[in-house]
Short mmCIF file of C-alpha atoms and ligand atoms in Angstrom, two decimals:
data_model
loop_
_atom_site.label_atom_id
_atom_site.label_comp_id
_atom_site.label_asym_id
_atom_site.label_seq_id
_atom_site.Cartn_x
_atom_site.Cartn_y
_atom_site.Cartn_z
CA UNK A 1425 0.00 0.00 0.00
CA UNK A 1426 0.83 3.44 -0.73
CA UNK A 1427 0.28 6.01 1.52
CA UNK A 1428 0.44 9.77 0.17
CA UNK A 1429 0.56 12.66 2.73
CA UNK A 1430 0.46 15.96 1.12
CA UNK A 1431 -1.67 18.91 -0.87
CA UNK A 1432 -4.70 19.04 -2.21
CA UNK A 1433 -5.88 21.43 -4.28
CA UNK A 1434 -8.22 23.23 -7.11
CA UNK A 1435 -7.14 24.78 -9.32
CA UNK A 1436 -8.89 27.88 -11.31
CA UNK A 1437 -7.72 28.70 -14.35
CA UNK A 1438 -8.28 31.74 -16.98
CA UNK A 1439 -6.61 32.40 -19.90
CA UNK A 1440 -6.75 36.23 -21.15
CA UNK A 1441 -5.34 37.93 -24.96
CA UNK A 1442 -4.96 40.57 -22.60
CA UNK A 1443 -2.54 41.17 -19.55
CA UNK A 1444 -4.91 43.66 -17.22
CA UNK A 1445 -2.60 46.81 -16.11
CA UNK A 1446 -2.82 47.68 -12.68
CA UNK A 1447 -6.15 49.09 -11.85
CA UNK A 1448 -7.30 47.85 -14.74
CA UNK A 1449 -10.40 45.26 -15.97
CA UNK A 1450 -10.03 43.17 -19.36
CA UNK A 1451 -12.19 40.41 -20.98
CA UNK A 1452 -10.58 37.03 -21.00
CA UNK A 1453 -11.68 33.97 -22.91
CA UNK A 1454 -11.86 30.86 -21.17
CA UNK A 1455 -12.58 29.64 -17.48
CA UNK A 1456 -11.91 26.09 -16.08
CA UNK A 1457 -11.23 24.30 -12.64
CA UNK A 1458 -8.70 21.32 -12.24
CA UNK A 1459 -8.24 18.84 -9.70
CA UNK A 1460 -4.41 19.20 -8.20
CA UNK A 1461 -2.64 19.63 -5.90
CA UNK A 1462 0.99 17.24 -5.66
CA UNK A 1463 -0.14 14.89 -2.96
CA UNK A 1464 -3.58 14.00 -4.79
CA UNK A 1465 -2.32 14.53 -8.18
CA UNK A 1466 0.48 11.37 -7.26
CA UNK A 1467 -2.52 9.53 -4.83
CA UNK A 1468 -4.22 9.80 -8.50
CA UNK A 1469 -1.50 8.75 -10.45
CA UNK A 1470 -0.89 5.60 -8.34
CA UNK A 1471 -3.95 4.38 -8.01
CA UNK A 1472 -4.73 4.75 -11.70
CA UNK A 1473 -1.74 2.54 -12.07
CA UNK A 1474 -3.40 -0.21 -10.07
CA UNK A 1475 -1.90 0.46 -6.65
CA UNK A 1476 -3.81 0.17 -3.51
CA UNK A 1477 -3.24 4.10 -2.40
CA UNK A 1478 -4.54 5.90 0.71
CA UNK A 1479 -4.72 10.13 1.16
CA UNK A 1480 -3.26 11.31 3.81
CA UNK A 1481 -3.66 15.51 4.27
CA UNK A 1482 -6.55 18.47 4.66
CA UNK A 1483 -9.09 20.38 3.22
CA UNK A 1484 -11.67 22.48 4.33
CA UNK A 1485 -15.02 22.26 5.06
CA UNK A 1486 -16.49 23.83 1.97
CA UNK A 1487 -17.62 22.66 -1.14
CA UNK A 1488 -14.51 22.48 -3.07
CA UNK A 1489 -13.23 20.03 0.02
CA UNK A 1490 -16.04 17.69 -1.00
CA UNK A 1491 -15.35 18.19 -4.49
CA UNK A 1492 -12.28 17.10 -3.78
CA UNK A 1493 -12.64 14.30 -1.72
CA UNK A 1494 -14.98 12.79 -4.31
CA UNK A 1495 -12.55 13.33 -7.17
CA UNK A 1496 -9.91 11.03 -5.14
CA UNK A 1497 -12.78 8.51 -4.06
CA UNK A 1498 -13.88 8.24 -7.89
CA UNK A 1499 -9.99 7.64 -8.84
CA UNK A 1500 -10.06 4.57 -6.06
CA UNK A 1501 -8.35 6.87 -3.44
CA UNK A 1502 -9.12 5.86 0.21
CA UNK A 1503 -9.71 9.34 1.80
CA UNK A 1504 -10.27 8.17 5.75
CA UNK A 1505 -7.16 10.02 6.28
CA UNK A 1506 -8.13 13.39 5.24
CA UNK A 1507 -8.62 15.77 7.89
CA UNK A 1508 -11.73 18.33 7.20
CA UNK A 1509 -10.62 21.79 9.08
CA UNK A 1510 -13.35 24.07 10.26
CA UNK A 1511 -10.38 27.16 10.94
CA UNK A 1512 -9.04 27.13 7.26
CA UNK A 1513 -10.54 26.81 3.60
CA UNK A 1514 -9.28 24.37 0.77
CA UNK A 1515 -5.93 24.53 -0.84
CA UNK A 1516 -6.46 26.49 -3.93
CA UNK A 1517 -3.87 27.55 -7.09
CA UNK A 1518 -5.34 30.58 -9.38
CA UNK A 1519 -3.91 30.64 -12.56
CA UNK A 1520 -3.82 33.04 -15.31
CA UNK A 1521 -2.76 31.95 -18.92
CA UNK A 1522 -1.38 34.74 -20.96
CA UNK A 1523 -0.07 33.82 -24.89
CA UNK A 1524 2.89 32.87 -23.91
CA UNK A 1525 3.25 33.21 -20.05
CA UNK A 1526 1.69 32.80 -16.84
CA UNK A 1527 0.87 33.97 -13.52
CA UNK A 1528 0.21 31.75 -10.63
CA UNK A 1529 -1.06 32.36 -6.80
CA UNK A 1530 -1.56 29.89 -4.82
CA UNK A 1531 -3.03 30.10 -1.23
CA UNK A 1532 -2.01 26.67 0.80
CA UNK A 1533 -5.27 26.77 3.14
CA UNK A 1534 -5.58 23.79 4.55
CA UNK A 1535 -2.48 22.38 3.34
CA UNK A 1536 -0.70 24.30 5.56
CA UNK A 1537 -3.20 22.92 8.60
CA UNK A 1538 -1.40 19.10 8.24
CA UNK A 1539 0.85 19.83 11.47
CA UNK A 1540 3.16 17.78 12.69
CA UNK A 1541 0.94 17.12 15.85
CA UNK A 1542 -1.76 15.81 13.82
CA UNK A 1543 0.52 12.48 12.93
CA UNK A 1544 -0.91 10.79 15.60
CA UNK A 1545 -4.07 10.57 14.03
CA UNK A 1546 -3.02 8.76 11.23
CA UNK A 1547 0.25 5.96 13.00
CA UNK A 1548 -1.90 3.67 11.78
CA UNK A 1549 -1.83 4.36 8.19
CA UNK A 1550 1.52 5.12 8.28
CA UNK A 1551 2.64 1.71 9.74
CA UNK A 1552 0.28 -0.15 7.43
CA UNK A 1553 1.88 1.48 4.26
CA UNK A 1554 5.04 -0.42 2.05
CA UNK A 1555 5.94 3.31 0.67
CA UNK A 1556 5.11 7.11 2.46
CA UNK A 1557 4.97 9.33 -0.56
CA UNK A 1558 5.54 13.41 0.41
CA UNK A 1559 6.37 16.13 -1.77
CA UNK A 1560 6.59 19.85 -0.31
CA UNK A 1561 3.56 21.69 -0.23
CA UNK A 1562 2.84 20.59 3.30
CA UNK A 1563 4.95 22.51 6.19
CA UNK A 1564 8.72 21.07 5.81
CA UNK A 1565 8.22 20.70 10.13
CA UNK A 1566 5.22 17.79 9.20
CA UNK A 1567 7.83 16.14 6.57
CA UNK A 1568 10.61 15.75 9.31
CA UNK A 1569 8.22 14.57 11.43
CA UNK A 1570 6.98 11.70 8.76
CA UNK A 1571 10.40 10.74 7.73
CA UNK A 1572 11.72 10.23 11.35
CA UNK A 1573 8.16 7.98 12.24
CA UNK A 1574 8.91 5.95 8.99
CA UNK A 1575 12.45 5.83 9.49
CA UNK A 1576 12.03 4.65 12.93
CA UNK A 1577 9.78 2.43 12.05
CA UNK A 1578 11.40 0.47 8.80
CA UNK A 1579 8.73 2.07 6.65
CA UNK A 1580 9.98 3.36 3.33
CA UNK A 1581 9.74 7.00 1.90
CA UNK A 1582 10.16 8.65 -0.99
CA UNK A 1583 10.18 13.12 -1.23
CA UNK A 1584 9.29 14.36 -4.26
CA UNK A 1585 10.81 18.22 -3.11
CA UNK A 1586 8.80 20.28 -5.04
CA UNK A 1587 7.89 23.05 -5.11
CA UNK A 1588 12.19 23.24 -3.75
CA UNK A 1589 12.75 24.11 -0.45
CA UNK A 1590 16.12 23.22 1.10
CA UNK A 1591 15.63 19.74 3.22
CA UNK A 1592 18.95 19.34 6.27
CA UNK A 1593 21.23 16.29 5.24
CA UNK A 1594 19.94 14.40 7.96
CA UNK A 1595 16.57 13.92 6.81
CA UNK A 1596 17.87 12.92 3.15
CA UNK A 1597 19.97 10.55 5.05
CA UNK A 1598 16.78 8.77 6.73
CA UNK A 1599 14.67 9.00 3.09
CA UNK A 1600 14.74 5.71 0.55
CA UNK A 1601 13.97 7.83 -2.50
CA UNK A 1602 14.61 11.61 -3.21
CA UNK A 1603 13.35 13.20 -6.79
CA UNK A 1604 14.21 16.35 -7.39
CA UNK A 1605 13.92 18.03 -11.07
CA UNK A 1606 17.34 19.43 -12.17
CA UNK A 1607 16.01 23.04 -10.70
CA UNK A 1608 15.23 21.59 -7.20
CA UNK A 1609 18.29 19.97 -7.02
CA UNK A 1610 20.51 22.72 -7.75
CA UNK A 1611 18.83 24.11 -4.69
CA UNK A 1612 19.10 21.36 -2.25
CA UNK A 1613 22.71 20.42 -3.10
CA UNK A 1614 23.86 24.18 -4.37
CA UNK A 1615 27.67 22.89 -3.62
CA UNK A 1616 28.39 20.33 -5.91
CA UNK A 1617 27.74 18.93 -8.97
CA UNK A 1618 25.13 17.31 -10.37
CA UNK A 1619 27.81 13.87 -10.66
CA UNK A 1620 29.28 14.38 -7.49
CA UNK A 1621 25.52 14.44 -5.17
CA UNK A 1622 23.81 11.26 -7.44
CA UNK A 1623 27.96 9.21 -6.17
CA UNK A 1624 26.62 10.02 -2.76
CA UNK A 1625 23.28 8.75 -2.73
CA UNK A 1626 23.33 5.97 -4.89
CA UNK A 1627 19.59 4.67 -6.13
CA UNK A 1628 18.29 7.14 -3.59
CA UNK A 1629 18.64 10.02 -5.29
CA UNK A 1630 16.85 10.42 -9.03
CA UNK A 1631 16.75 13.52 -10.77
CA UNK A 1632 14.52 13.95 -13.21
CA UNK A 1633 15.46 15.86 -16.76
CA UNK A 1634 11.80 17.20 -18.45
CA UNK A 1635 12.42 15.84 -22.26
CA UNK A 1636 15.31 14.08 -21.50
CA UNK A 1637 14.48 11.79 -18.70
CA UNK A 1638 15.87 10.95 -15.37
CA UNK A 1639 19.71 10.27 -13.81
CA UNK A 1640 20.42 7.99 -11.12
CA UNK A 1641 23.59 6.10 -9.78
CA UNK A 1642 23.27 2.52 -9.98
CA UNK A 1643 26.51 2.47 -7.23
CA UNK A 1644 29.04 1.43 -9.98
CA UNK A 1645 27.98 4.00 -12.33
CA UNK A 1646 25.76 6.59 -13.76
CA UNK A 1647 23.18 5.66 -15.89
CA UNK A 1648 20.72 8.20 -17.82
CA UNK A 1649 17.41 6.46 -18.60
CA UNK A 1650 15.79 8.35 -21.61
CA UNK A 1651 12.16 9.81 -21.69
CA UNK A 1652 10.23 8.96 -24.69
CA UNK A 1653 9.68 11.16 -27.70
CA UNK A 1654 6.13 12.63 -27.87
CA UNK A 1655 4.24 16.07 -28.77
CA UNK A 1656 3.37 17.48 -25.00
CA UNK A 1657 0.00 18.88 -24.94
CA UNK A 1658 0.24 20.36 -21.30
CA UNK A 1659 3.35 19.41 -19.36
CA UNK A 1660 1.66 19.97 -15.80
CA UNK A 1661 1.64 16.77 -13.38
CA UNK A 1662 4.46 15.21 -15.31
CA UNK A 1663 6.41 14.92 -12.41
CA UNK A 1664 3.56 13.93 -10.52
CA UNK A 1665 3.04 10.67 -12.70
CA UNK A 1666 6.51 10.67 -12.75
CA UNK A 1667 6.80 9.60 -9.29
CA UNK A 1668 3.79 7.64 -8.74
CA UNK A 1669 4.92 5.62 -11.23
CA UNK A 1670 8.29 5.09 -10.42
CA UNK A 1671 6.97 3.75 -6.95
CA UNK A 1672 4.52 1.64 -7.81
CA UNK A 1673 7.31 -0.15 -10.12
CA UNK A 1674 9.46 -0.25 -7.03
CA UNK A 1675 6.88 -1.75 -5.58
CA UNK A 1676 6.19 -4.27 -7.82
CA UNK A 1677 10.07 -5.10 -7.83
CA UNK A 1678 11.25 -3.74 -10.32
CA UNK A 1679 15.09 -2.49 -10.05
CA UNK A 1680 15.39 1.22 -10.72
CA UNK A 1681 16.49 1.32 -14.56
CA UNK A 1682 13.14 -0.52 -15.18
CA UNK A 1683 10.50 1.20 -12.93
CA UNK A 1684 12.31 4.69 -14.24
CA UNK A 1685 11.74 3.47 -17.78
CA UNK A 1686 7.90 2.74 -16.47
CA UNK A 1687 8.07 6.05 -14.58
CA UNK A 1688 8.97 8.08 -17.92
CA UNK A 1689 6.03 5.86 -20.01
CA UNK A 1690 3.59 7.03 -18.05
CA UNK A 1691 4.65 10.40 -17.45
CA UNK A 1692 5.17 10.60 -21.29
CA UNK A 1693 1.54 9.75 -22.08
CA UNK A 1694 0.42 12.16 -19.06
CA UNK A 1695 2.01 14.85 -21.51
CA UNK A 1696 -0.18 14.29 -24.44
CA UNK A 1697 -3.49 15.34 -22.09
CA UNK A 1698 -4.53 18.47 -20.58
CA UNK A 1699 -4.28 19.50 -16.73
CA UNK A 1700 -2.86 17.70 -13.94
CA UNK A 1701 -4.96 14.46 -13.46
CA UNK A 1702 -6.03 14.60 -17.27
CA UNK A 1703 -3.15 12.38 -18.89
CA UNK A 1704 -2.62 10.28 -16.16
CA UNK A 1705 -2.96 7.30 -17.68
CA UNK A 1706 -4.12 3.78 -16.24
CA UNK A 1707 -2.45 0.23 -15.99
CA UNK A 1708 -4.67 -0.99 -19.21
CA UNK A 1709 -3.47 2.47 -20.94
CA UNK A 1710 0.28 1.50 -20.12
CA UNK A 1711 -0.09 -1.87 -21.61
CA UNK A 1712 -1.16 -0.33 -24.81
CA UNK A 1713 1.83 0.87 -25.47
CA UNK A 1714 4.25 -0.66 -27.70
CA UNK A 1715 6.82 0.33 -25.28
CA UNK A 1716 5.53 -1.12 -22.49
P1 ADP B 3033 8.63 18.46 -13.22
O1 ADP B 3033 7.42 18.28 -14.06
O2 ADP B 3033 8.45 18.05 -11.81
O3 ADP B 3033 9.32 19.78 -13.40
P2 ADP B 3033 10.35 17.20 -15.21
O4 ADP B 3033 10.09 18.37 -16.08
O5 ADP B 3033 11.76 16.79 -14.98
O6 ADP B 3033 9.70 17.38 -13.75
O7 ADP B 3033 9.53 15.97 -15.81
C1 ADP B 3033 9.31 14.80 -15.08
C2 ADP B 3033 9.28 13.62 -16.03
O8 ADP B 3033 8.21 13.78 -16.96
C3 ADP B 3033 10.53 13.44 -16.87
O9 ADP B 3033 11.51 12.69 -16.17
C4 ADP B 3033 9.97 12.69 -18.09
O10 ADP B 3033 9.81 11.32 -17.80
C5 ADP B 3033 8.58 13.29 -18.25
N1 ADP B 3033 8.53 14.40 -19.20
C6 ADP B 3033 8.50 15.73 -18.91
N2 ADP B 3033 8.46 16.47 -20.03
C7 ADP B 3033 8.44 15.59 -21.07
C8 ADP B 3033 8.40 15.71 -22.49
N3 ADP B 3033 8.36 16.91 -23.09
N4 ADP B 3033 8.39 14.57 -23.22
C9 ADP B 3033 8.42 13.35 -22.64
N5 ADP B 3033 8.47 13.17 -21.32
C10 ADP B 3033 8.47 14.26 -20.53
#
């Protein structure tokens, strides 16, 4: 079982000819919601993929909390875990798409309610997982917290450390998986190279490289394992299938040149549909594939 503890979110979307000047009101074109948020966006991911996956986070009591909640439930997400705040509304990103550029806001809400106090609650779900799945859009003190109770406890974790935030060496020490993009990583390890930080944390550490794939080290060497050529549609929640993927291959037992070659199939078809939770495709979808 996978157990994800992180955000939840909806996100609003505009997209405008026209960038408003301060003060100022324009006509835009289009209006749409999207399920997101990185912890539901990877619950999503993973349990499209056929894994038994359990939500682990808060949202508030309004409607887009329910809306949310029955988005995961309808994607096979158990939701017992998710906390329902009175003090705090639901996580929310508000995004405006200009020609060739955008503007994001994003106000945490409820995310930001997941406390490090509150793991008590959910021990139980925690113990009763094979993988804890975080990424960083819950407070970095809640993380710690996680990744000490797993480590403690011989439960494995992966941190997907995005959006980046700087994480202390000891905590990297205690995670089994750590997936930075090339951006986040040059902020976590912003004193050495790219080579020298995957030698250190052999198959712990994967980096992932947009068109060009992912970088590991196997412990003898480096190995690059390619992404697959496609025409991206919308390139959101790519590293959100990325890493669902890439654990429930783990999982499975796959060794880590395989379940990154799975991870970068299914993130690759994720590309070719629109928003977050769009392209994520499922297990049937995968075996489609003449890749597969
Ligand atoms: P993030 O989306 O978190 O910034 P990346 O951009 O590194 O992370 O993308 C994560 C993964 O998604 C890549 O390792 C790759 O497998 C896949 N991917 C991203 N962009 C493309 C693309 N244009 N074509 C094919 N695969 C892609």
């Amino acid at each position: 079982k996978i157990t994800v503890v992180g955000s939840m979110s909806t996100d609003f979307v505009v997209t405008t000819k026209v960038k408003p000047n301060q003060g100022e009101t324009v006509f835009g074109e289009k209006f749409a919601t999207a399920f997101g948020g990185k912890g539901a966006n990877q619950a999503v991911a993973a349990s499209r993929l056929g894994m038994d996956v359990a939500m682990v986070g808060a949202v508030g009591k309004d409607d887009f909390g329910t809306a949310i909640l029955d988005n995961l439930v309808k994607n096979g997400v158990a939701v017992t875990g998710v906390e329902r705040v009175t003090h705090a509304e639901s996580g929310s990103a508000h995004i405006v798409l200009y020609d060739n550029d955008n503007s994001i806001i994003v106000i945490p809400a409820a995310n930001n309610e997941v406390k490090p106090a509150n793991i008590e609650k959910f021990t139980d779900q925690l113990l009763t997982s094979d993988l804890v799945i975080l990424q960083n859009e819950i407070p970095q003190e809640t993380n710690e917290a996680i990744i000490d109770f797993c480590w403690q406890n011989g439960i494995q974790t992966l941190l997907n450390p995005a959006p980046a935030r700087s994480i202390a060496k000891e905590y990297i020490e205690k995670l089994t998986y750590l997936t930075p993009n090339e951006h986040e990583s040059a902020i976590i390890f912003p004193d050495q190279s790219r080579s020298e930080v995957l030698a250190q944390y052999p198959n712990k550490l994967i980096i992932t490289l947009g068109a060009m794939g992912a970088i590991y080290h196997d412990g003898i060497k480096e190995e690059i394992v390619p992404a697959f050529e496609v025409q991206p549609v919308d390139t959101t929640g790519a590293g959100d299938t990325f890493n669902a993927a890439m654990a429930t291959a783990l999982l499975q037992g796959l060794e880590m040149s395989a379940a990154l070659r799975f991870a970068n199939l299914a993130a690759a078809i994720s590309v070719q549909g629109f928003g977050a939770q769009g392209g994520m495709p499922t297990l049937e979808k995968m075996k489609e594939q003449s890749q597969y």
